[in-house]
Amino acid sequence: MEQDVNAYFKDFPRFLIVDCYVVFSFFNDSIQVLLVKQDHGSSKGTWVLPYDFVLENEDMDNSARRILAAKTGLVDTYIEQVRCYGDTDCYPNARVIAVMYYALINIEDYNEQKNKPDNTQWFPLAEVPQMKYDLNEMIRAAVTRMKYRTMEKPVGLNLLPPLFTMHQLHKLVEAIIGKPRDKRNFHKIVEEAYYIEKTDKIDKVHSKRGAALYRFNQKLYEHYMKHKL
Amino acid sequence: MEQDVNAYFKDFPRFLIVDCYVVFSFFNDSIQVLLVKQDHGSSKGTWVLPYDFVLENEDMDNSARRILAAKTGLVDTYIEQVRCYGDTDCYPNARVIAVMYYALINIEDYNEQKNKPDNTQWFPLAEVPQMKYDLNEMIRAAVTRMKYRTMEKPVGLNLLPPLFTMHQLHKLVEAIIGKPRDKRNFHKIVEEAYYIEKTDKIDKVHSKRGAALYRFNQKLYEHYMKHKL
DNA sequence: TCAAAAGTGTTAAGTTTACACCCATGA
DNA sequence: TCATGGGTGTAAACTTAACACTTTTGA
């Protein structure tokens, strides 16, 4: 019977699958995107999104994590699949399906990495160059999804270090939503967010007076989520 | 040079791609999902989502439309890709990637179709049976996406006939958001929605008194969207 | 004549926005 | 001592939610 099944689909075409990434970080008050200078093929020398082929016997999300680790050195990263694109004519003589993910990383973790590829560069969202294929459109789709997700859950905190100041969080939120937010109203909202807790630590790096450091309490957040309905 | 490129990826594994659908309609005050009784293979006799293989030289969205037309007879349907799943072990000896879409159709259009497959059945969302693989999870993901999208744009109207009563729209919205909504407040909101216009037609089928029929003005909607920023 | 769905405004509660000054410190 | 970012409360505007009765008409 299984042979019948195999016979049923044996004539269908086979596709190459690539996982590709919009890797976001946050610095200089801007959301940044990691691009790679293509080092082979017909797009050699142009900026592209980091990507790689999915291997045999590799679960899709594992594949995504492996590829991200290879491109950034980072593990345990927040990733989310956005969608897949099938009309990419990136490679001649081969149908390629690109499964696009976005990743949110803390730039400090990235900078501490020793094995970063040297053909990569961060671009502020507003300064991403015009690229081949639908890459710019794909970035837009990832940005849209990321914005939506950060409104729903506090995943944007993955862009900050574990301890962050109110100012950093404020600037991050403004960068994500793309509009200024009143400082006092913002403080009020954060103080009411049960899952963001003030620590007794003080940041003396970014200001003379020193600013309170906050952190995200994952446990509290999950507990609340479970009991809220 | 292109040969180098081909050489570069010629050893990567190839995958079969299926497009699969969560087809939504609306009747009996419930969102309904179309399931298909599998007629071959190891899942024979069980309910699955409508799906089919993507063919060579077929753009992904075209493929999706072709497959939907084959399963429902309907063209010009609202569809949206949700995401793709790579860990589906549906077929032995083959890696299959399932690209999932959802579709919103007007049940009246569907019922008018002559060439419906006879191994299909509508299930109210709450009564979808337990299925193999991740199919239930996939439906949940499609429902979530559809809910989100209907909050953002009036795509839910694709579930209604071109002319609809306030009552139908009200029940639809309640079914989508899963909570009752006050009738008077609802009327107010719809009356303020510039893109839904009252016609001078009266529906005498669903009530004795007769109810005003409304319609969606796509032109007005698009015009507003273009000029709103 | 009555059952069944259509239609219609007002008020209270809650949420969001706007707004300006003093504080602590290192250079 | 002054330049820099840190920290704080109140009132108005707006949005959302709660609420009940009259109308029409076919059976």
GROMACS .gro file of C-alpha atoms in nm, chain A residues 17 61 69 102 168 178 202:
model
    7
   17ILE     CA    1   1.449   2.460   0.023
   61ASP     CA    2   1.280   2.476   1.277
   69ALA     CA    3   2.380   2.989   1.452
  102TYR     CA    4   1.298   3.669   1.140
  168GLN     CA    5   1.646   5.206   2.624
  178GLY     CA    6   0.787   5.437   1.432
  202ILE     CA    7   2.181   5.121   3.853
   0.00000   0.00000   0.00000
